XYZ file of C-alpha atoms in Angstrom:
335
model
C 42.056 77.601 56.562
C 40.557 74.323 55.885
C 41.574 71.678 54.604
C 45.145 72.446 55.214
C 47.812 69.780 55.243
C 50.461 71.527 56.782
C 50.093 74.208 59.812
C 53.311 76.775 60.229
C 53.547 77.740 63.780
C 55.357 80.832 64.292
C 56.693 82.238 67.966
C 58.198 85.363 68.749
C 58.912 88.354 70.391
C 60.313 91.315 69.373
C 61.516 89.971 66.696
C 60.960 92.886 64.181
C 62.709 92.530 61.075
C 63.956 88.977 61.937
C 60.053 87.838 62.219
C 59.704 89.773 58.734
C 62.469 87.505 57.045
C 61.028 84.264 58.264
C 57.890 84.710 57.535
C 59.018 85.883 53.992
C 61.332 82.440 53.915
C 57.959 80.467 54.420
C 56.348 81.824 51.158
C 59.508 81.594 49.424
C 59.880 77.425 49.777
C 60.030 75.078 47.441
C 57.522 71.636 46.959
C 55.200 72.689 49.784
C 52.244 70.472 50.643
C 49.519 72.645 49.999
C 47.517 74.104 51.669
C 49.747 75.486 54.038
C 48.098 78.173 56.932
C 50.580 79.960 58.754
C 50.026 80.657 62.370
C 51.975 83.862 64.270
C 51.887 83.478 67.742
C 52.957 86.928 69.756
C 54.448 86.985 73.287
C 53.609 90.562 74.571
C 55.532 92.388 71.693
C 55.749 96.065 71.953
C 57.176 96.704 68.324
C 54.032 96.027 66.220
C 55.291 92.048 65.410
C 51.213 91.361 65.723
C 50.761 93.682 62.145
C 54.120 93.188 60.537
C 53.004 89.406 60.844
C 49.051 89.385 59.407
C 50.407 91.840 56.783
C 52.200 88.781 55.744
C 49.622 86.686 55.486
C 49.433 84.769 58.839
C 46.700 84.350 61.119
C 47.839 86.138 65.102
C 47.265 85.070 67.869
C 47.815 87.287 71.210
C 48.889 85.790 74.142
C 47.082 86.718 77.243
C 49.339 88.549 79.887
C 50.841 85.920 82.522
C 53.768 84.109 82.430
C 55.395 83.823 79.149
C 57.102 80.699 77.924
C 58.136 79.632 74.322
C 55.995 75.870 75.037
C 52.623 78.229 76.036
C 53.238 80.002 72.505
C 53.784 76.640 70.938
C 50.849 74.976 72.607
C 48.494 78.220 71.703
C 49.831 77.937 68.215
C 49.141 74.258 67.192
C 45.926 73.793 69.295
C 44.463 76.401 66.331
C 46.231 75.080 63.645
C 44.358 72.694 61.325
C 46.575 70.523 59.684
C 47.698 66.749 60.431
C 51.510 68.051 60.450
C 52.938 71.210 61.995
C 55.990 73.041 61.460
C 57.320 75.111 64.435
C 59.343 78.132 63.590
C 61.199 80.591 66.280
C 60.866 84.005 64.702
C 64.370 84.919 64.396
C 64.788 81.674 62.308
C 64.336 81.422 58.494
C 62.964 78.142 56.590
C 65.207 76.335 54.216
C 63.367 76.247 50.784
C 63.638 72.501 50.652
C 63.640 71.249 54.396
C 60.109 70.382 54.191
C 60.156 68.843 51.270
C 63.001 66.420 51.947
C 61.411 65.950 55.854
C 58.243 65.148 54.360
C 59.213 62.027 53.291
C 60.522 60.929 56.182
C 56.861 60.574 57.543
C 55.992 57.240 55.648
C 57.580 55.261 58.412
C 54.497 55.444 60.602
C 56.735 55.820 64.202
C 58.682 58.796 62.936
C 57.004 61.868 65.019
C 59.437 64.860 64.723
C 62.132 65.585 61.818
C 64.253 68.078 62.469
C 67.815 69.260 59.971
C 70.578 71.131 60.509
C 70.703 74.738 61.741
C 73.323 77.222 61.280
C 73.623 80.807 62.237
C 72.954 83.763 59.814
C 75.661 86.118 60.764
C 78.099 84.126 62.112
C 80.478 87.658 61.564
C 78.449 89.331 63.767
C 79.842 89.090 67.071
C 82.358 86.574 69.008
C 79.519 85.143 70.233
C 77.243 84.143 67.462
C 80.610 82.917 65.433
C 81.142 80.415 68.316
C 77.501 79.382 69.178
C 77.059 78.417 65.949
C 79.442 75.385 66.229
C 76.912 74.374 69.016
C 73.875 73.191 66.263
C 75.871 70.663 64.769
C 74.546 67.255 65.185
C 74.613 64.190 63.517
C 72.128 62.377 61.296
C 69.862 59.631 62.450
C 67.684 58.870 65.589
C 68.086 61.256 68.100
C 66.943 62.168 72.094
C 65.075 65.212 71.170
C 64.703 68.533 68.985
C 65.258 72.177 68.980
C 62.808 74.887 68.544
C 62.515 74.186 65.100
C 60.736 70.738 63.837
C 58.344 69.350 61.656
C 55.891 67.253 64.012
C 52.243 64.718 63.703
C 49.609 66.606 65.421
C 48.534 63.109 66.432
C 51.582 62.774 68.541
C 51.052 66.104 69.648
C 47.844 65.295 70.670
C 48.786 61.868 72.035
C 51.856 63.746 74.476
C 49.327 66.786 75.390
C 51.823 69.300 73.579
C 54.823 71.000 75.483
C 54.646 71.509 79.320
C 53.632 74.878 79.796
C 55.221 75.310 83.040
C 59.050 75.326 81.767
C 60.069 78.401 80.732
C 63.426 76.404 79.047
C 63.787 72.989 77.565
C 60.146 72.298 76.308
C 61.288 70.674 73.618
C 63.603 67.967 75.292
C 60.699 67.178 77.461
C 57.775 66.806 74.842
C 60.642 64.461 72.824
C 61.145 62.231 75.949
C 57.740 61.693 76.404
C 56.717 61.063 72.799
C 59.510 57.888 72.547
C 58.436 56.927 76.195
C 55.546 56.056 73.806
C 57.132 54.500 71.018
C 57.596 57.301 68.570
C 60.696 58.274 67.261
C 62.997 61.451 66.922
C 64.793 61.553 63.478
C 67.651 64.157 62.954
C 68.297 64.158 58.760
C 71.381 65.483 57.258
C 69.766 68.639 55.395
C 69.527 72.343 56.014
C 66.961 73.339 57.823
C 66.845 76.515 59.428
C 69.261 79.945 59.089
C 69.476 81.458 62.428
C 70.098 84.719 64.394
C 71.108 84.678 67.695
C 71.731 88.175 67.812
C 74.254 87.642 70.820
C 76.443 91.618 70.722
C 77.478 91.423 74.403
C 78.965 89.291 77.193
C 76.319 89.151 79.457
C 73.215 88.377 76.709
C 75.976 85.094 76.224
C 75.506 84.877 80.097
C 72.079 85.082 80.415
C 71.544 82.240 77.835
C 73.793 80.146 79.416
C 72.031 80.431 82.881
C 68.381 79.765 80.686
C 70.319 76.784 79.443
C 71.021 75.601 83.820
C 67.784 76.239 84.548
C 66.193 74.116 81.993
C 69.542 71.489 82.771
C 68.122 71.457 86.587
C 64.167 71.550 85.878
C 64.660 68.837 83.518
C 66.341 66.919 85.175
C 64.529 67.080 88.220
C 61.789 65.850 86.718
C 63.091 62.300 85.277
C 65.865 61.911 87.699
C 64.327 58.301 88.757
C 62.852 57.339 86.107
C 64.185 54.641 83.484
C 65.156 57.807 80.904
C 66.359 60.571 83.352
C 66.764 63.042 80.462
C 69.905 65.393 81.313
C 70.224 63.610 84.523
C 73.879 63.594 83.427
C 74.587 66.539 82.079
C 73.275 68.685 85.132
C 75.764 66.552 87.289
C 78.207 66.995 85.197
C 78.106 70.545 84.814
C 77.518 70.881 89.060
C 80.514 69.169 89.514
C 82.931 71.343 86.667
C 81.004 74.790 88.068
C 82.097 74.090 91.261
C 85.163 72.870 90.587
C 86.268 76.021 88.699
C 84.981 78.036 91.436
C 87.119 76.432 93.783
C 90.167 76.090 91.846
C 90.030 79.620 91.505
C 89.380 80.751 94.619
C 92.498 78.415 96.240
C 94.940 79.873 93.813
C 93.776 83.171 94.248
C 94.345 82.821 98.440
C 97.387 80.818 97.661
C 98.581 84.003 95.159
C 98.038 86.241 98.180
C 100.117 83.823 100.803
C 103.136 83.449 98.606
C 102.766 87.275 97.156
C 103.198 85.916 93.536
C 101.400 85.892 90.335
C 103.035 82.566 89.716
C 99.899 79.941 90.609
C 97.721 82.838 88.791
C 99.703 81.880 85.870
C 100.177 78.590 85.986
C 95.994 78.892 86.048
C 95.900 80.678 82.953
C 97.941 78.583 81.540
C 95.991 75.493 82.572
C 92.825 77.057 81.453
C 94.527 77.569 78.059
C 95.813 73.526 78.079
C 92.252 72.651 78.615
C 90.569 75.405 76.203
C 92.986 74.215 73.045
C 92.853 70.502 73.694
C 88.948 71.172 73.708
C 90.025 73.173 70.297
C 91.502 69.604 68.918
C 88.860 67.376 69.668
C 86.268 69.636 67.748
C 88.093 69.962 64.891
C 85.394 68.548 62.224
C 83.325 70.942 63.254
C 85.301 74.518 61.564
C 88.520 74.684 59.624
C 89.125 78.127 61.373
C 91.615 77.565 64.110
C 90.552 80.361 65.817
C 87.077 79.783 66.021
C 87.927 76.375 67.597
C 89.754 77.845 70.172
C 87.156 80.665 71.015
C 85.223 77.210 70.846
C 87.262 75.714 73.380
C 87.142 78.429 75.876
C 83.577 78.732 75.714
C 82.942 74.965 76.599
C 84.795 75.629 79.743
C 83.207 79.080 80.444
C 79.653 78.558 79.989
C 80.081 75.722 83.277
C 79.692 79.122 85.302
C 76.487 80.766 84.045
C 74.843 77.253 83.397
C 75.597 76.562 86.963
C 73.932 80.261 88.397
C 70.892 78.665 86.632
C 71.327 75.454 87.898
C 71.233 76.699 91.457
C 68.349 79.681 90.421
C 66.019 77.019 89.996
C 67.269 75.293 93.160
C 66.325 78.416 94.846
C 63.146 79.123 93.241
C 61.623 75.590 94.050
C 63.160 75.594 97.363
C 61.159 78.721 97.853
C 58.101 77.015 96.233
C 58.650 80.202 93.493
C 58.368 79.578 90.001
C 61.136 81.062 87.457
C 60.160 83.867 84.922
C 61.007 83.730 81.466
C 64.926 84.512 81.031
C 65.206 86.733 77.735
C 68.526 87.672 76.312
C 67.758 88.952 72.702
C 66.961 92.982 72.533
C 64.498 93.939 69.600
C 65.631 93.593 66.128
């Protein structure tokens, strides 16, 4: 489409009915700048997301076969698109009807390159897991380090940073933001809904597996601005090293002292430490639910995830000790 003045940009995979509601949510927003194209950009799908999506209007593009990443989809997606501002989309997201609108705005302070809102979860009733991980997208207003998935960007900065790095198969996002402000542009956060979202977590180890994506991505990261004068989640991957292995070896020397003494006492006094540290966790994140019990599922998941971000961590340790590069780490099933 010519002429357009804003591009959608649309990822997914297996999406199914998910893709179907967001793509609906795009039509259905308010105060649009028009003309808007809409851009579906398909990662292998085998459960016809390529026709569900250009029955809905948007233009498809097919990945090649190779390795998959959510910044090669991005990058394939915008690189088409037309228009001087983009919107990227996850498929298992839907739009706000006024997100754009009030982002748009935003925009007449020429350094501004990315606007992102708030996101929540869809079905927060859906599983343990969702109800918890939603807590984890709230962030507060103003200038921030980076985005999510979701974001309304210039395609001159775009163009400027060379898009996302198609090499990481986790935390493209972090990395395109820390390069844009290494050249002066900034990250704005606003206090508005954005996008609903579905992680569509049902079982214990899809959790897992998106906590080890979230190491690996911690570790690649990392590795690459560790000394520089912004080492993006320099700190973070430390920090999590250190409580991983910490846990680990707690554990295992009250499990060996258990067996010595033949008593379940220093496995309870573990528990019960555990419990200390998941509730005063609980406290400290109070603003962010009034349900008690979702604060302290909250706090035991803030001391869980150390483990599986720290099998990533070391994953990608192995992989580039091994001069390997890491496939893409999926933990959704098809809608």
């Amino acid at each position: 489409m010519s002429g357009a003045m804003l591009s959608v940009v649309v990822i997914g995979r297996n999406e199914g009915d998910r893709l179907a509601a967001c793509l609906e949510s795009i039509h259905a927003a308010r105060q649009m700048p028009e003309p808007v194209e809409i851009i579906y950009v398909d990662s292998l799908s085998t459960d016809g997301s390529p026709e569900r999506a250009a029955s809905c209007g948007a233009k498809v593009i097919e990945l090649d076969p190779g390795k998959l990443s959510a910044a090669r989809a991005r990058n394939a997606g915008w690189r088409t698109a037309t228009a001087p501002f983009i919107l990227f989309l996850d498929g298992d997201t839907i739009l706000d009807p006024d997100f754009v609108h009030r982002a748009w705005r935003e925009f007449a302070d020429a350094s501004v390159a990315v606007v992102c809102g708030d996101r929540r979860e869809i079905r927060p009733e859906t599983s343990v897991y969702n109800r918890v991980l939603d807590l984890d997208w709230n962030a507060p207003a103003g200038d921030t380090d980076f985005c999510g998935g979701a974001s309304l960007m210039r395609r001159d900065a775009l163009e400027r940073a060379n898009g996302f790095n198609p090499d990481l198969i986790a935390g493209e996002e972090p990395d395109l933001c820390r390069r844009m402000r290494a050249m002066g542009h900034r990250i704005l956060h606003i206090d508005a809904p954005m996008t609903g979202h579905d992680l569509a977590l049902r079982h214990f180890h899809q959790y897992w597996r998106r906590a080890v994506r979230t190491g690996h991505a911690y570790a690649e990261i990392s590795a690459r601005y560790r000394d520089t004068p912004d080492p993006l989640w320099t700190r973070e991957s430390r920090a999590n090293l250190l409580r991983g292995w910490l846990y680990i070896l707690v554990s295992i020397a009250v499990s060996v002292t258990a067996l010595l003494l033949r008593s379940w006492v220093p496995v309870l006094a573990l528990a019960l430490g555990a419990a200390a540290l998941s509730i005063r966790t609980a406290i400290l994140a109070r603003a962010k639910s009034a349900s008690w019990s979702t604060l302290l599922l909250f706090g035991l998941h803030s001391h869980v995830q150390h483990l599986p971000i720290l099998q990533g961590q070391l994953l990608h340790a192995w992989a580039r000790r091994r001069g390997q590069g890491r496939v893409l780490i999926e933990y959704k099933t098809k809608s």
